[in-house]
Amino acid sequence: MKSEKISDAVVRRLPVYLRFLNELSRREVPTVSSQELGQKLDLNPAQIRKDLAYFGDFGRKGIGYDVSYLIEKIRQILNLDQQINVALIGAGNLGQALSNYNAYLKDNMKIVAVFDASPEKIGSQINNITIQPIEVLVDAVKGNHIRIGIITVPDVEAQRVADQLVAAGIEAILNFAPTILKVPAGVRVHAADFTTDLISLAYYLDGGKERSEHDSKMVD
Amino acid sequence: MKSEKISDAVVRRLPVYLRFLNELSRREVPTVSSQELGQKLDLNPAQIRKDLAYFGDFGRKGIGYDVSYLIEKIRQILNLDQQINVALIGAGNLGQALSNYNAYLKDNMKIVAVFDASPEKIGSQINNITIQPIEVLVDAVKGNHIRIGIITVPDVEAQRVADQLVAAGIEAILNFAPTILKVPAGVRVHAADFTTDLISLAYYLDGGKERSEHDSKMVD
């Protein structure tokens, strides 16, 4: 059991493992090898073994990983062995789309409250959750033990919403606004910026394999 | 100038640098240090210097990086020195939200076509783009020199849409469906899976700083 700091890249792969392991569990598959995981998830098996070794000695040579045991361990590591309440701020198209994903968030994590500033949205429902006015955000977050906030408001509003979430004692923020948030050191922010994803894909155009040829144009 | 393979993590940071550099350029700031970049982007300055060194010797000691020169180089590296056409497949809430981001995709990258399977959506417009039937996808992608596809259809439809995009000669896919796509080796897929982002945030709850204390519960 290592106690060293785990990189964000490793932490981000754990939910991917978990999803596939849950699928195996549903199909009553008892064990899985790092090779099978690698093939299905398009990852290097050595990378997978290294990732999982951070958390303990899960695998057994020639047998692989016990699926239910690995699910239990990853859920513990990800703090999913408890109910985690999530708030969504911004009930526009993106907010509405994200609230649909509650169905995929099986693992004790749930969007339990939605907030918006627009009077014509307040009181209406998306996915059985009543949209509340942004003015009650701080009290509602505190009162419902909400620990993660998802920001889907326009970028000019994002910092103000983040400040309110911080004031309410939120621990983590998933920010969809294309802006960099300032928060205290104890609050974790992940940027879920679609434009960054999309623009970085452009790098792989013109045959990502022939980068050396492509690179030559940049040699001065 | 190194020609080694650049990691995906580095490639994903380049659009983040570019966005902030564009902001500096608008404010007519001529140079920027890795310290300033690091402070603004919440990244380690040494990491930033290392990232940018992959592409050549951009910075100058005591002066920093020339903003316009760095913008030009990053745009070249990301293939943004040409127009890149993007198609969006799935005009639901998420698709509509993403099409709004065209305003942020200043760098010669543009969503130029939207497709959907639902008859009541076809012919209507989102953000001045007419929604086309999914049946014309292959011809439209070929005819409009579309090189990147964004998949925002339900997960059960995602693989079929990916197959059609591949048949049409697409080079890269940004997949928002929570499913793993099978594509030929030459096609690059990025998973923009919101649930993965959100679940990985849970790891940082209960005070990410005190992981060693937290880890102790996992020692057998």
Coordinates of C-alpha atoms in Angstrom, one line a residue:
Chain A
M1 CA 0.0 0.0 0.0
K2 CA 1.6 3.2 -1.2
S3 CA 0.6 6.5 0.3
E4 CA 2.2 8.7 -2.3
K5 CA 0.2 11.4 -4.1
I6 CA -1.8 10.0 -7.0
S7 CA -1.7 12.0 -10.2
D8 CA -4.9 13.5 -11.6
A9 CA -4.5 11.4 -14.7
V10 CA -4.7 8.2 -12.7
V11 CA -7.7 9.5 -10.7
R12 CA -9.5 10.3 -14.0
R13 CA -9.0 6.8 -15.3
L14 CA -10.6 5.2 -12.2
P15 CA -14.2 6.0 -13.1
V16 CA -13.5 4.5 -16.6
Y17 CA -12.3 1.3 -15.0
L18 CA -15.3 1.4 -12.6
R19 CA -17.8 1.7 -15.4
F20 CA -16.5 -1.3 -17.3
L21 CA -16.1 -3.4 -14.1
N22 CA -19.8 -2.6 -13.3
E23 CA -20.7 -3.9 -16.8
L24 CA -18.7 -7.1 -16.1
S25 CA -20.4 -7.5 -12.8
R26 CA -23.8 -7.2 -14.4
R27 CA -22.8 -9.9 -16.9
E28 CA -21.6 -12.0 -13.8
V29 CA -18.0 -12.1 -15.1
P30 CA -15.9 -13.1 -11.9
T31 CA -12.4 -12.0 -13.0
V32 CA -10.7 -9.8 -15.6
S33 CA -7.1 -9.4 -16.7
S34 CA -5.3 -6.2 -17.3
Q35 CA -5.0 -7.3 -21.0
E36 CA -8.8 -7.5 -21.3
L37 CA -9.3 -4.2 -19.5
G38 CA -6.6 -2.7 -21.8
Q39 CA -8.2 -4.0 -25.0
K40 CA -11.7 -2.9 -24.1
L41 CA -10.7 0.5 -22.7
D42 CA -8.0 1.2 -25.3
L43 CA -5.3 1.6 -22.6
N44 CA -1.9 0.0 -22.2
P45 CA -2.2 -3.1 -19.8
A46 CA 1.0 -2.1 -18.1
Q47 CA -0.5 1.3 -17.4
I48 CA -3.6 -0.3 -15.9
R49 CA -1.5 -2.5 -13.6
K50 CA 0.5 0.5 -12.5
D51 CA -2.6 2.5 -11.9
L52 CA -4.2 -0.1 -9.8
A53 CA -1.0 -0.9 -7.9
Y54 CA -1.2 2.6 -6.4
F55 CA -4.0 1.4 -4.2
G56 CA -2.8 -2.1 -3.2
D57 CA -2.0 -5.5 -4.5
F58 CA -5.3 -6.3 -6.2
G59 CA -4.4 -8.6 -9.1
R60 CA -3.2 -12.2 -9.0
K61 CA -0.9 -13.7 -11.6
G62 CA -2.6 -16.0 -14.1
I63 CA -6.0 -15.2 -12.7
G64 CA -6.3 -11.4 -13.0
Y65 CA -8.5 -9.1 -10.9
D66 CA -11.5 -10.2 -8.9
V67 CA -14.2 -8.0 -10.4
S68 CA -16.4 -7.4 -7.2
Y69 CA -13.3 -6.8 -5.0
L70 CA -11.9 -4.3 -7.5
I71 CA -15.3 -2.5 -7.7
E72 CA -15.5 -2.3 -4.0
K73 CA -11.9 -0.9 -3.7
I74 CA -12.3 1.7 -6.5
R75 CA -15.6 2.8 -4.9
Q76 CA -13.8 3.3 -1.6
I77 CA -10.9 5.1 -3.2
L78 CA -13.3 7.5 -5.0
N79 CA -15.3 8.1 -1.8
L80 CA -18.3 6.5 -3.5
D81 CA -19.0 4.3 -0.4
Q82 CA -21.2 7.2 0.8
Q83 CA -24.0 9.4 -0.8
I84 CA -22.5 12.5 -2.5
N85 CA -24.9 15.3 -3.2
V86 CA -24.3 17.5 -6.2
A87 CA -25.8 20.9 -7.2
L88 CA -26.1 22.2 -10.7
I89 CA -26.0 26.0 -11.3
G90 CA -27.4 27.1 -14.6
A91 CA -30.5 25.5 -16.1
G92 CA -29.8 26.3 -19.8
N93 CA -29.4 23.7 -22.5
L94 CA -26.1 22.5 -21.0
G95 CA -27.5 22.2 -17.5
Q96 CA -30.6 20.4 -18.8
A97 CA -28.4 18.0 -20.8
L98 CA -26.2 17.3 -17.8
S99 CA -29.1 16.6 -15.4
N100 CA -30.1 13.8 -17.8
Y101 CA -26.9 12.0 -16.8
N102 CA -28.2 11.3 -13.3
A103 CA -29.2 8.0 -14.7
Y104 CA -25.5 7.2 -15.3
L105 CA -24.4 8.4 -11.9
K106 CA -25.4 5.2 -10.2
D107 CA -22.6 5.3 -7.7
N108 CA -24.2 7.1 -4.8
M109 CA -23.6 10.4 -6.6
K110 CA -26.6 12.5 -7.5
I111 CA -27.6 15.9 -8.7
V112 CA -30.1 16.9 -6.0
A113 CA -30.6 20.6 -6.7
V114 CA -30.7 22.9 -9.7
F115 CA -30.4 26.7 -9.5
D116 CA -30.9 29.5 -12.1
A117 CA -31.1 33.3 -12.1
S118 CA -33.8 33.6 -14.7
P119 CA -37.3 34.2 -13.2
E120 CA -39.1 32.3 -16.0
K121 CA -37.2 29.1 -15.2
I122 CA -37.5 29.2 -11.4
G123 CA -40.2 26.8 -10.2
S124 CA -40.2 24.6 -13.3
Q125 CA -38.7 21.1 -13.3
I126 CA -35.9 19.4 -15.1
N127 CA -35.7 15.7 -14.5
N128 CA -38.0 15.9 -11.4
I129 CA -35.9 18.5 -9.8
T130 CA -37.5 21.9 -9.2
I131 CA -35.3 24.8 -10.3
Q132 CA -34.6 27.2 -7.4
P133 CA -33.6 30.8 -7.5
I134 CA -29.8 31.5 -7.3
E135 CA -30.5 33.7 -4.2
V136 CA -31.1 30.6 -2.0
L137 CA -27.9 28.8 -3.3
V138 CA -25.8 29.3 -0.1
D139 CA -28.6 28.1 2.2
A140 CA -29.7 25.2 0.1
V141 CA -26.1 23.9 -0.4
K142 CA -25.5 24.1 3.3
G143 CA -28.9 22.6 4.2
N144 CA -28.7 19.7 1.8
H145 CA -25.1 18.7 2.5
I146 CA -24.2 19.4 -1.1
R147 CA -20.4 18.8 -1.6
I148 CA -19.9 19.3 -5.4
G149 CA -21.1 22.1 -7.6
I150 CA -21.4 22.0 -11.4
I151 CA -21.2 25.4 -13.0
T152 CA -23.1 25.8 -16.3
V153 CA -23.7 29.5 -16.3
P154 CA -22.4 32.0 -18.8
D155 CA -18.6 32.7 -18.3
V156 CA -19.3 36.3 -17.0
E157 CA -21.3 34.8 -14.1
A158 CA -19.1 31.9 -13.3
Q159 CA -16.8 33.5 -10.8
R160 CA -19.7 35.0 -8.8
V161 CA -21.4 31.6 -8.6
A162 CA -18.1 29.9 -7.6
D163 CA -17.7 32.5 -4.8
Q164 CA -21.1 31.6 -3.5
L165 CA -20.4 27.9 -3.7
V166 CA -17.2 28.5 -1.7
A167 CA -19.1 30.6 0.9
A168 CA -21.5 27.7 1.2
G169 CA -18.6 25.3 2.0
I170 CA -18.5 23.4 -1.3
E171 CA -15.5 21.0 -1.6
A172 CA -15.2 20.6 -5.4
I173 CA -16.4 22.3 -8.6
L174 CA -16.8 21.0 -12.1
N175 CA -16.7 24.2 -14.2
F176 CA -18.2 24.2 -17.8
A177 CA -17.7 27.9 -18.2
P178 CA -14.7 28.7 -20.4
T179 CA -13.0 30.8 -17.7
I180 CA -10.5 30.2 -15.0
L181 CA -12.0 30.3 -11.5
K182 CA -10.2 31.6 -8.4
V183 CA -11.0 29.5 -5.4
P184 CA -9.3 28.9 -2.0
A185 CA -6.6 26.1 -1.9
G186 CA -9.0 23.6 -0.2
V187 CA -11.5 23.6 -3.1
R188 CA -10.8 21.4 -6.1
V189 CA -11.8 22.7 -9.5
H190 CA -11.9 20.6 -12.7
A191 CA -12.4 22.5 -15.9
A192 CA -14.8 20.7 -18.3
D193 CA -14.1 23.0 -21.1
F194 CA -15.4 21.6 -24.4
T195 CA -13.4 24.1 -26.5
T196 CA -10.2 22.8 -25.0
D197 CA -11.1 19.3 -25.9
L198 CA -12.1 20.2 -29.4
I199 CA -9.1 22.4 -30.2
S200 CA -6.6 19.8 -28.8
L201 CA -8.1 17.3 -31.3
A202 CA -7.0 19.5 -34.1
Y203 CA -3.4 18.6 -33.2
Y204 CA -4.0 15.1 -34.4
L205 CA -5.2 16.1 -37.8
D206 CA -3.0 15.7 -40.9
G207 CA -2.1 12.2 -39.7
G208 CA -0.9 12.4 -36.1
K209 CA 1.4 9.6 -36.9
E210 CA 3.6 11.6 -39.3
R211 CA 4.4 14.3 -36.8
S212 CA 8.1 14.4 -37.6
E213 CA 7.3 15.3 -41.2
H214 CA 4.7 17.9 -40.0
D215 CA 7.2 19.2 -37.4
S216 CA 9.7 20.0 -40.0
K217 CA 7.8 23.1 -41.0
M218 CA 8.4 24.5 -37.5
V219 CA 12.2 24.1 -37.5
D220 CA 13.7 27.5 -38.0
Chain B
M1 CA 13.3 21.4 -32.0
K2 CA 12.5 18.0 -30.7
S3 CA 10.4 15.6 -32.8
E4 CA 9.6 13.1 -30.1
K5 CA 5.9 12.2 -29.5
I6 CA 4.1 14.8 -27.4
S7 CA 1.9 13.4 -24.6
D8 CA -1.9 14.0 -24.8
A9 CA -1.7 15.9 -21.5
V10 CA 0.7 18.5 -23.1
V11 CA -1.5 18.8 -26.2
R12 CA -4.6 19.4 -24.0
R13 CA -2.8 22.3 -22.2
L14 CA -1.9 24.1 -25.4
P15 CA -5.5 25.5 -26.0
V16 CA -5.5 26.7 -22.4
Y17 CA -2.2 28.6 -23.1
L18 CA -3.6 29.9 -26.4
R19 CA -6.8 31.3 -24.8
F20 CA -4.9 33.2 -22.2
L21 CA -2.3 34.4 -24.8
N22 CA -5.1 35.7 -27.0
E23 CA -6.4 37.6 -24.0
L24 CA -3.0 39.2 -23.4
S25 CA -2.8 40.0 -27.1
R26 CA -6.1 41.8 -27.0
R27 CA -4.8 43.8 -24.0
E28 CA -1.6 44.5 -26.1
V29 CA 0.7 42.9 -23.5
P30 CA 3.9 42.2 -25.5
T31 CA 5.6 39.5 -23.3
V32 CA 4.7 37.0 -20.6
S33 CA 6.8 35.0 -18.2
S34 CA 6.2 31.3 -17.3
Q35 CA 5.6 32.6 -13.7
E36 CA 2.7 34.8 -14.9
L37 CA 1.3 32.1 -17.1
G38 CA 1.5 29.6 -14.1
Q39 CA -0.1 32.0 -11.7
K40 CA -3.0 32.8 -14.0
L41 CA -3.5 29.2 -15.2
D42 CA -2.9 27.5 -11.9
L43 CA 0.0 25.5 -13.4
N44 CA 3.6 24.9 -12.3
P45 CA 5.9 27.4 -14.2
A46 CA 8.5 24.6 -14.7
Q47 CA 5.7 22.5 -16.3
I48 CA 4.8 25.3 -18.7
R49 CA 8.5 25.9 -19.7
K50 CA 8.8 22.1 -20.3
D51 CA 5.6 22.0 -22.3
L52 CA 6.6 24.9 -24.6
A53 CA 10.2 23.5 -25.0
Y54 CA 8.7 20.5 -26.9
F55 CA 8.1 22.9 -29.8
G56 CA 11.2 24.9 -29.8
D57 CA 13.2 27.5 -27.9
F58 CA 10.4 30.2 -27.5
G59 CA 11.3 31.9 -24.3
R60 CA 14.1 34.3 -23.4
K61 CA 15.6 34.6 -20.0
G62 CA 14.6 37.7 -18.1
I63 CA 12.2 38.7 -20.9
G64 CA 9.8 35.7 -21.1
Y65 CA 7.8 34.7 -24.1
D66 CA 6.9 37.0 -27.0
V67 CA 3.1 36.8 -26.9
S68 CA 2.4 37.2 -30.7
Y69 CA 5.2 34.8 -31.6
L70 CA 4.0 32.2 -29.1
I71 CA 0.4 32.5 -30.4
E72 CA 1.5 32.0 -33.9
K73 CA 3.6 28.9 -33.0
I74 CA 0.9 27.3 -30.9
R75 CA -1.6 27.9 -33.7
Q76 CA 0.7 26.2 -36.2
I77 CA 1.3 23.2 -33.8
L78 CA -2.5 22.8 -33.3
N79 CA -3.1 23.0 -37.1
L80 CA -5.1 26.2 -36.5
D81 CA -3.3 28.0 -39.3
Q82 CA -6.1 26.6 -41.6
Q83 CA -9.9 26.4 -41.5
I84 CA -11.1 23.2 -39.8
N85 CA -14.7 22.3 -40.3
V86 CA -16.6 20.4 -37.6
A87 CA -19.9 18.5 -37.7
L88 CA -22.2 18.0 -34.7
I89 CA -24.4 14.9 -34.6
G90 CA -27.3 15.0 -32.2
A91 CA -29.3 18.3 -31.8
G92 CA -30.6 17.6 -28.3
N93 CA -30.0 19.9 -25.3
L94 CA -26.3 19.0 -25.3
G95 CA -25.8 19.5 -29.0
Q96 CA -27.6 22.9 -28.8
A97 CA -25.5 23.9 -25.9
L98 CA -22.3 23.0 -27.7
S99 CA -23.3 24.8 -30.9
N100 CA -23.4 28.0 -28.8
Y101 CA -19.6 27.6 -28.3
N102 CA -18.9 28.5 -31.9
A103 CA -18.4 32.0 -30.5
Y104 CA -15.4 30.8 -28.5
L105 CA -13.9 28.8 -31.4
K106 CA -12.3 31.8 -32.9
D107 CA -9.3 30.0 -34.1
N108 CA -10.4 28.9 -37.6
M109 CA -12.4 26.0 -36.2
K110 CA -16.1 26.0 -36.7
I111 CA -19.2 23.8 -36.4
V112 CA -20.5 24.0 -39.9
A113 CA -23.1 21.3 -40.0
V114 CA -25.6 19.7 -37.5
F115 CA -27.4 16.4 -38.0
D116 CA -30.2 14.7 -36.1
A117 CA -32.4 11.6 -36.6
S118 CA -35.6 13.1 -35.3
P119 CA -38.0 14.3 -38.1
E120 CA -39.4 17.2 -36.0
K121 CA -35.9 18.7 -35.6
I122 CA -34.8 18.4 -39.2
G123 CA -35.0 21.7 -41.1
S124 CA -35.1 23.9 -38.0
Q125 CA -32.1 26.0 -37.1
I126 CA -29.7 26.1 -34.1
N127 CA -27.3 29.1 -34.1
N128 CA -28.0 29.8 -37.8
I129 CA -27.2 26.2 -38.9
T130 CA -30.0 24.1 -40.4
I131 CA -30.4 20.7 -38.9
Q132 CA -29.9 18.0 -41.6
P133 CA -31.2 14.4 -41.5
I134 CA -28.7 11.8 -40.4
E135 CA -29.1 10.0 -43.7
V136 CA -27.1 12.7 -45.6
L137 CA -24.3 12.6 -43.0
V138 CA -21.7 10.7 -45.1
D139 CA -22.2 12.9 -48.2
A140 CA -22.4 16.1 -46.3
V141 CA -19.2 15.4 -44.4
K142 CA -17.4 14.5 -47.6
G143 CA -18.8 17.4 -49.5
N144 CA -18.0 20.1 -46.9
H145 CA -14.5 18.9 -46.1
I146 CA -15.5 18.2 -42.5
R147 CA -12.6 16.7 -40.5
I148 CA -13.9 16.5 -36.9
G149 CA -17.2 15.1 -35.7
I150 CA -18.8 15.8 -32.3
I151 CA -21.1 13.0 -31.2
T152 CA -23.9 14.1 -28.8
V153 CA -26.4 11.3 -29.6
P154 CA -27.7 8.8 -26.9
D155 CA -25.1 6.1 -26.1
V156 CA -27.0 3.3 -28.0
E157 CA -26.7 5.3 -31.2
A158 CA -23.1 6.5 -30.8
Q159 CA -21.2 3.6 -32.4
R160 CA -23.5 3.7 -35.5
V161 CA -22.8 7.4 -35.9
A162 CA -19.1 6.9 -35.4
D163 CA -19.1 4.2 -38.1
Q164 CA -20.8 6.6 -40.5
L165 CA -18.3 9.4 -39.7
V166 CA -15.4 7.0 -40.3
A167 CA -17.0 5.9 -43.6
A168 CA -17.1 9.6 -44.5
G169 CA -13.4 10.0 -43.9
I170 CA -13.5 11.9 -40.6
E171 CA -10.1 12.3 -38.9
A172 CA -11.1 12.9 -35.2
I173 CA -14.1 12.5 -33.0
L174 CA -15.1 14.2 -29.7
N175 CA -17.5 11.7 -28.1
F176 CA -19.9 12.9 -25.5
A177 CA -21.8 9.6 -25.3
P178 CA -20.8 7.6 -22.2
T179 CA -19.6 4.6 -24.3
I180 CA -16.3 3.5 -25.7
L181 CA -16.2 3.8 -29.5
K182 CA -14.4 1.3 -31.8
V183 CA -12.7 3.2 -34.7
P184 CA -9.8 2.4 -37.0
A185 CA -6.2 3.3 -35.8
G186 CA -6.0 6.4 -38.0
V187 CA -9.0 8.1 -36.3
R188 CA -8.4 10.0 -33.0
V189 CA -11.2 9.8 -30.4
H190 CA -11.4 12.0 -27.3
A191 CA -14.0 11.0 -24.7
A192 CA -15.7 14.1 -23.3
D193 CA -17.5 12.1 -20.7
F194 CA -19.0 14.3 -18.0
T195 CA -19.6 11.5 -15.6
T196 CA -16.0 10.6 -15.6
D197 CA -15.1 14.2 -14.8
L198 CA -17.6 14.4 -12.0
I199 CA -16.9 11.0 -10.4
S200 CA -13.1 11.7 -10.4
L201 CA -13.8 14.9 -8.4
A202 CA -15.2 12.7 -5.6
Y203 CA -11.7 11.4 -5.0
Y204 CA -10.7 14.9 -3.8
L205 CA -13.5 15.1 -1.2
D206 CA -12.8 14.6 2.5
G207 CA -9.8 16.8 2.2
G208 CA -7.6 15.7 -0.7
K209 CA -4.6 16.9 1.3
E210 CA -5.0 14.3 4.1
R211 CA -4.9 11.4 1.7
S212 CA -2.4 9.4 3.9
E213 CA -4.9 9.5 6.8
H214 CA -7.7 8.5 4.4
D215 CA -5.5 5.8 2.8
S216 CA -5.0 4.1 6.1
K217 CA -8.5 2.6 5.9
M218 CA -7.4 0.7 2.8
V219 CA -4.4 -1.0 4.3
D220 CA -5.3 -4.6 4.9

